[in-house]
Amino acid sequence: MSYATPSGAGNQKETPTMIAASKVNGSRVCNAAGEALGSIHDVMLDKQSGHVTYAVMSFGGFLGIGEKYHPLPWHKLTYNEAYDAYVVNLDKRILEDAPSYGTSEIFDWSANRHNIDEYYGSTKPPLM
Amino acid sequence: MSYATPSGAGNQKETPTMIAASKVNGSRVCNAAGEALGSIHDVMLDKQSGHVTYAVMSFGGFLGIGEKYHPLPWHKLTYNEAYDAYVVNLDKRILEDAPSYGTSEIFDWSANRHNIDEYYGSTKPPLM
């Protein structure tokens, strides 16, 4: 797993506030202390409004073994210029217990979107 | 140039209103009559808000020869379910004369964003 900006994403010189969607994928995600949590695997867009609704994060895994995708509402991510990364200010345990799917699984957004919203909408820690 | 949804874009079953950013790229773009104009090469995101600001369209070209990228404000695109494509309701000539760059050029967004906004903000046809 590499946290570097993917190469070959296009011949564009971006502004400090704007990024090509093809380059968001692969962006680093860290916690409020700047510690690496993972990276962005993909982002989900609302077709009509053009608003990013969810980020699909790639957490953990070593050489791809045990890697999982964690979809979470976009508003849980804040872009931090100093870190040049997206910050997710959530306890690691909350992220670990969150809805996720294996990299070889097919994730059904229609069926599962509700669970994601419900999980992250609550500020209570998940049931153990 | 292919209009098919790119394969390998991820193992996700999407909803009718949501699409993975990695799949937007390659989406068909047509005019109000449903005639093909080109496809979406990439979309530009505002890092903070997560809003799509521009679509970079790929117009024309035959086997890649003469292909050009045309950035245009996202609000000029409307997703049309019947066409399963984004509709740009602009005269083809306006699009042809719009700011564009070659596929091997480096596009500087900071320097050129203003020109794009100005060009499409105006409803007047471009000077010939």
Tab-separated table of C-alpha atoms in Angstrom:
chain	number	residue	atom	x	y	z
A	1	MET	CA	0.000	0.000	0.000
A	2	SER	CA	1.457	3.311	-1.028
A	3	TYR	CA	0.399	6.693	0.200
A	4	ALA	CA	2.026	8.573	-2.641
A	5	THR	CA	-0.128	10.496	-5.077
A	6	PRO	CA	-0.883	8.089	-7.905
A	7	SER	CA	1.112	8.869	-10.994
A	8	GLY	CA	-0.430	9.029	-14.422
A	9	ALA	CA	-3.498	10.724	-13.015
A	10	GLY	CA	-3.452	13.401	-15.683
A	11	ASN	CA	-1.428	16.274	-16.932
A	12	GLN	CA	-2.791	18.972	-14.681
A	13	LYS	CA	-1.306	21.542	-12.376
A	14	GLU	CA	-3.853	21.945	-9.659
A	15	THR	CA	-4.714	24.775	-7.303
A	16	PRO	CA	-4.199	24.475	-3.527
A	17	THR	CA	-7.940	23.988	-3.072
A	18	MET	CA	-8.797	21.760	-5.984
A	19	ILE	CA	-7.853	18.201	-6.847
A	20	ALA	CA	-8.711	15.853	-9.701
A	21	ALA	CA	-11.006	13.031	-8.648
A	22	SER	CA	-8.548	10.622	-10.171
A	23	LYS	CA	-5.977	11.900	-7.682
A	24	VAL	CA	-8.174	11.913	-4.574
A	25	ASN	CA	-8.035	8.165	-4.764
A	26	GLY	CA	-4.839	7.280	-2.999
A	27	SER	CA	-4.836	10.362	-0.759
A	28	ARG	CA	-3.592	9.812	2.769
A	29	VAL	CA	-6.009	9.711	5.681
A	30	CYS	CA	-4.793	10.345	9.209
A	31	ASN	CA	-6.180	11.067	12.649
A	32	ALA	CA	-6.187	14.438	14.393
A	33	ALA	CA	-2.626	13.781	15.620
A	34	GLY	CA	-1.446	13.268	12.060
A	35	GLU	CA	-0.932	9.526	12.440
A	36	ALA	CA	-1.622	7.534	9.286
A	37	LEU	CA	-4.874	5.594	9.271
A	38	GLY	CA	-5.052	4.569	5.651
A	39	SER	CA	-5.874	6.030	2.291
A	40	ILE	CA	-8.850	6.894	0.130
A	41	HIS	CA	-9.766	4.049	-2.184
A	42	ASP	CA	-12.591	5.838	-3.961
A	43	VAL	CA	-15.183	8.545	-3.436
A	44	MET	CA	-18.885	8.300	-4.207
A	45	LEU	CA	-20.524	11.179	-6.031
A	46	ASP	CA	-24.146	12.197	-6.214
A	47	LYS	CA	-24.746	12.130	-9.972
A	48	GLN	CA	-27.015	15.152	-10.000
A	49	SER	CA	-25.516	17.549	-7.494
A	50	GLY	CA	-21.905	16.569	-8.023
A	51	HIS	CA	-21.396	16.391	-4.290
A	52	VAL	CA	-19.127	13.802	-2.764
A	53	THR	CA	-21.325	11.744	-0.460
A	54	TYR	CA	-18.995	9.028	0.850
A	55	ALA	CA	-15.329	8.257	0.947
A	56	VAL	CA	-14.338	4.632	0.708
A	57	MET	CA	-11.266	4.294	2.849
A	58	SER	CA	-8.722	1.568	2.734
A	59	PHE	CA	-7.580	0.671	6.224
A	60	GLY	CA	-4.962	-1.625	7.558
A	61	GLY	CA	-3.662	-4.591	5.741
A	62	PHE	CA	-0.076	-5.476	5.144
A	63	LEU	CA	0.875	-6.017	1.520
A	64	GLY	CA	-2.835	-6.205	0.811
A	65	ILE	CA	-3.435	-9.030	3.295
A	66	GLY	CA	-6.346	-8.174	5.533
A	67	GLU	CA	-7.013	-4.935	3.734
A	68	LYS	CA	-10.604	-3.750	4.034
A	69	TYR	CA	-12.718	-0.967	2.614
A	70	HIS	CA	-14.546	1.294	5.035
A	71	PRO	CA	-17.137	3.621	3.531
A	72	LEU	CA	-17.822	6.686	5.640
A	73	PRO	CA	-19.767	9.897	5.147
A	74	TRP	CA	-17.659	12.527	3.423
A	75	HIS	CA	-18.429	15.122	6.103
A	76	LYS	CA	-16.394	13.044	8.552
A	77	LEU	CA	-13.298	13.962	6.561
A	78	THR	CA	-11.543	17.320	6.759
A	79	TYR	CA	-8.752	18.227	4.434
A	80	ASN	CA	-5.685	19.381	6.355
A	81	GLU	CA	-3.176	21.371	4.350
A	82	ALA	CA	-0.370	20.994	6.867
A	83	TYR	CA	-0.654	17.190	6.766
A	84	ASP	CA	-1.577	17.189	3.064
A	85	ALA	CA	-4.046	14.531	4.079
A	86	TYR	CA	-7.649	14.062	5.066
A	87	VAL	CA	-8.218	13.955	8.793
A	88	VAL	CA	-10.799	11.660	10.341
A	89	ASN	CA	-11.326	12.639	13.934
A	90	LEU	CA	-12.720	9.349	15.159
A	91	ASP	CA	-11.398	6.777	17.571
A	92	LYS	CA	-9.577	3.973	15.770
A	93	ARG	CA	-11.807	1.425	17.456
A	94	ILE	CA	-14.893	3.109	16.061
A	95	LEU	CA	-13.429	2.891	12.591
A	96	GLU	CA	-12.426	-0.743	13.059
A	97	ASP	CA	-15.915	-1.743	14.134
A	98	ALA	CA	-17.616	0.263	11.384
A	99	PRO	CA	-19.361	-1.179	8.337
A	100	SER	CA	-16.708	-2.498	5.983
A	101	TYR	CA	-16.238	-4.980	3.200
A	102	GLY	CA	-13.405	-7.111	1.922
A	103	THR	CA	-11.540	-6.023	-1.160
A	104	SER	CA	-12.955	-8.971	-3.091
A	105	GLU	CA	-16.522	-8.521	-1.849
A	106	ILE	CA	-19.228	-6.703	-3.789
A	107	PHE	CA	-20.626	-3.867	-1.736
A	108	ASP	CA	-24.282	-3.030	-2.320
A	109	TRP	CA	-24.724	0.670	-1.668
A	110	SER	CA	-28.522	0.616	-1.901
A	111	ALA	CA	-28.755	-2.008	0.817
A	112	ASN	CA	-25.982	-0.684	3.061
A	113	ARG	CA	-25.974	3.067	2.773
A	114	HIS	CA	-28.497	3.300	5.572
A	115	ASN	CA	-26.227	1.328	7.941
A	116	ILE	CA	-23.312	3.654	7.288
A	117	ASP	CA	-25.388	6.753	7.954
A	118	GLU	CA	-26.773	5.206	11.114
A	119	TYR	CA	-23.402	4.069	12.397
A	120	TYR	CA	-21.626	7.360	11.947
A	121	GLY	CA	-24.655	9.457	12.786
A	122	SER	CA	-24.426	8.163	16.328
A	123	THR	CA	-21.750	9.548	18.612
A	124	LYS	CA	-22.069	6.583	20.920
A	125	PRO	CA	-19.351	3.957	20.713
A	126	PRO	CA	-20.508	0.769	18.962
A	127	LEU	CA	-21.878	-2.158	20.940
A	128	MET	CA	-19.193	-4.667	21.738
B	1	MET	CA	-12.206	6.280	-27.529
B	2	SER	CA	-14.664	4.069	-25.728
B	3	TYR	CA	-17.858	5.112	-24.017
B	4	ALA	CA	-18.199	1.988	-21.966
B	5	THR	CA	-18.011	2.197	-18.206
B	6	PRO	CA	-14.383	1.579	-17.349
B	7	SER	CA	-13.850	-1.878	-15.988
B	8	GLY	CA	-11.900	-2.560	-12.851
B	9	ALA	CA	-13.309	0.558	-11.251
B	10	GLY	CA	-14.139	-1.246	-8.045
B	11	ASN	CA	-16.334	-3.906	-6.651
B	12	GLN	CA	-19.381	-1.856	-5.861
B	13	LYS	CA	-23.042	-2.059	-6.688
B	14	GLU	CA	-24.128	1.529	-6.876
B	15	THR	CA	-27.464	3.238	-6.355
B	16	PRO	CA	-29.311	4.976	-9.218
B	17	THR	CA	-28.235	8.363	-7.860
B	18	MET	CA	-24.685	7.656	-6.776
B	19	ILE	CA	-21.577	6.780	-8.708
B	20	ALA	CA	-17.957	6.132	-7.770
B	21	ALA	CA	-15.623	8.914	-8.833
B	22	SER	CA	-13.463	6.310	-10.493
B	23	LYS	CA	-16.437	5.472	-12.702
B	24	VAL	CA	-17.522	9.017	-13.551
B	25	ASN	CA	-14.386	9.212	-15.616
B	26	GLY	CA	-15.367	7.698	-18.928
B	27	SER	CA	-19.056	8.621	-18.626
B	28	ARG	CA	-20.717	9.676	-21.860
B	29	VAL	CA	-21.551	13.307	-22.524
B	30	CYS	CA	-24.190	14.218	-25.068
B	31	ASN	CA	-26.225	17.222	-26.163
B	32	ALA	CA	-29.899	17.829	-25.374
B	33	ALA	CA	-30.877	15.685	-28.384
B	34	GLY	CA	-28.898	12.770	-26.986
B	35	GLU	CA	-26.153	12.985	-29.616
B	36	ALA	CA	-22.710	12.000	-28.356
B	37	LEU	CA	-20.308	14.871	-27.744
B	38	GLY	CA	-17.550	13.061	-25.917
B	39	SER	CA	-16.818	11.687	-22.504
B	40	ILE	CA	-15.654	12.785	-19.063
B	41	HIS	CA	-11.906	12.529	-18.706
B	42	ASP	CA	-11.759	13.651	-15.082
B	43	VAL	CA	-13.601	15.761	-12.539
B	44	MET	CA	-12.093	18.384	-10.277
B	45	LEU	CA	-13.087	18.375	-6.619
B	46	ASP	CA	-12.930	21.135	-4.062
B	47	LYS	CA	-10.791	19.522	-1.366
B	48	GLN	CA	-12.692	21.049	1.528
B	49	SER	CA	-16.332	20.961	0.487
B	50	GLY	CA	-16.125	17.820	-1.591
B	51	HIS	CA	-18.043	19.505	-4.358
B	52	VAL	CA	-17.274	18.790	-7.977
B	53	THR	CA	-16.249	22.127	-9.476
B	54	TYR	CA	-15.267	21.246	-13.047
B	55	ALA	CA	-15.611	18.395	-15.456
B	56	VAL	CA	-12.753	17.844	-17.851
B	57	MET	CA	-14.348	16.581	-21.026
B	58	SER	CA	-12.680	14.736	-23.817
B	59	PHE	CA	-14.040	15.885	-27.152
B	60	GLY	CA	-13.519	14.755	-30.685
B	61	GLY	CA	-10.444	13.012	-31.861
B	62	PHE	CA	-10.285	9.851	-33.863
B	63	LEU	CA	-8.170	7.085	-32.380
B	64	GLY	CA	-6.762	9.713	-30.079
B	65	ILE	CA	-5.551	11.947	-32.901
B	66	GLY	CA	-6.692	15.497	-32.345
B	67	GLU	CA	-8.277	14.644	-29.008
B	68	LYS	CA	-8.534	17.597	-26.668
B	69	TYR	CA	-9.557	18.215	-23.077
B	70	HIS	CA	-12.206	20.830	-22.405
B	71	PRO	CA	-12.686	21.844	-18.774
B	72	LEU	CA	-16.110	23.254	-18.067
B	73	PRO	CA	-18.012	24.213	-14.933
B	74	TRP	CA	-19.797	21.230	-13.452
B	75	HIS	CA	-23.117	23.088	-13.291
B	76	LYS	CA	-23.198	23.032	-17.095
B	77	LEU	CA	-23.692	19.276	-16.915
B	78	THR	CA	-26.968	17.587	-16.060
B	79	TYR	CA	-27.202	13.882	-15.508
B	80	ASN	CA	-29.904	12.342	-17.693
B	81	GLU	CA	-31.111	8.941	-16.586
B	82	ALA	CA	-32.803	8.104	-19.900
B	83	TYR	CA	-29.573	8.688	-21.814
B	84	ASP	CA	-27.432	7.358	-18.952
B	85	ALA	CA	-25.152	10.256	-19.792
B	86	TYR	CA	-24.397	13.805	-18.814
B	87	VAL	CA	-26.103	16.393	-20.990
B	88	VAL	CA	-24.368	19.624	-21.924
B	89	ASN	CA	-26.912	21.975	-23.425
B	90	LEU	CA	-24.484	24.173	-25.343
B	91	ASP	CA	-23.953	24.711	-29.035
B	92	LYS	CA	-21.181	22.501	-30.385
B	93	ARG	CA	-19.399	25.563	-31.771
B	94	ILE	CA	-19.302	27.148	-28.318
B	95	LEU	CA	-17.689	24.005	-26.974
B	96	GLU	CA	-15.211	23.822	-29.826
B	97	ASP	CA	-14.063	27.412	-29.275
B	98	ALA	CA	-13.889	27.035	-25.501
B	99	PRO	CA	-10.685	26.897	-23.434
B	100	SER	CA	-9.043	23.550	-24.045
B	101	TYR	CA	-5.682	21.855	-23.901
B	102	GLY	CA	-3.980	19.054	-25.759
B	103	THR	CA	-3.748	15.665	-24.150
B	104	SER	CA	0.036	16.081	-23.822
B	105	GLU	CA	-0.097	19.658	-22.505
B	106	ILE	CA	0.079	20.564	-18.837
B	107	PHE	CA	-2.972	22.545	-17.815
B	108	ASP	CA	-2.438	25.117	-15.082
B	109	TRP	CA	-5.687	25.442	-13.179
B	110	SER	CA	-4.595	28.415	-11.089
B	111	ALA	CA	-3.802	30.434	-14.203
B	112	ASN	CA	-6.732	29.290	-16.332
B	113	ARG	CA	-9.659	28.713	-14.029
B	114	HIS	CA	-10.667	32.334	-14.418
B	115	ASN	CA	-10.834	32.010	-18.220
B	116	ILE	CA	-13.121	29.019	-17.998
B	117	ASP	CA	-15.484	30.753	-15.603
B	118	GLU	CA	-15.529	33.838	-17.780
B	119	TYR	CA	-16.070	31.925	-20.997
B	120	TYR	CA	-18.974	29.855	-19.775
B	121	GLY	CA	-20.383	32.582	-17.599
B	122	SER	CA	-21.114	34.544	-20.724
B	123	THR	CA	-24.097	33.536	-22.824
B	124	LYS	CA	-22.769	35.420	-25.814
B	125	PRO	CA	-21.245	33.332	-28.590
B	126	PRO	CA	-17.459	33.577	-28.686
B	127	LEU	CA	-15.733	36.111	-30.923
B	128	MET	CA	-14.783	34.625	-34.247
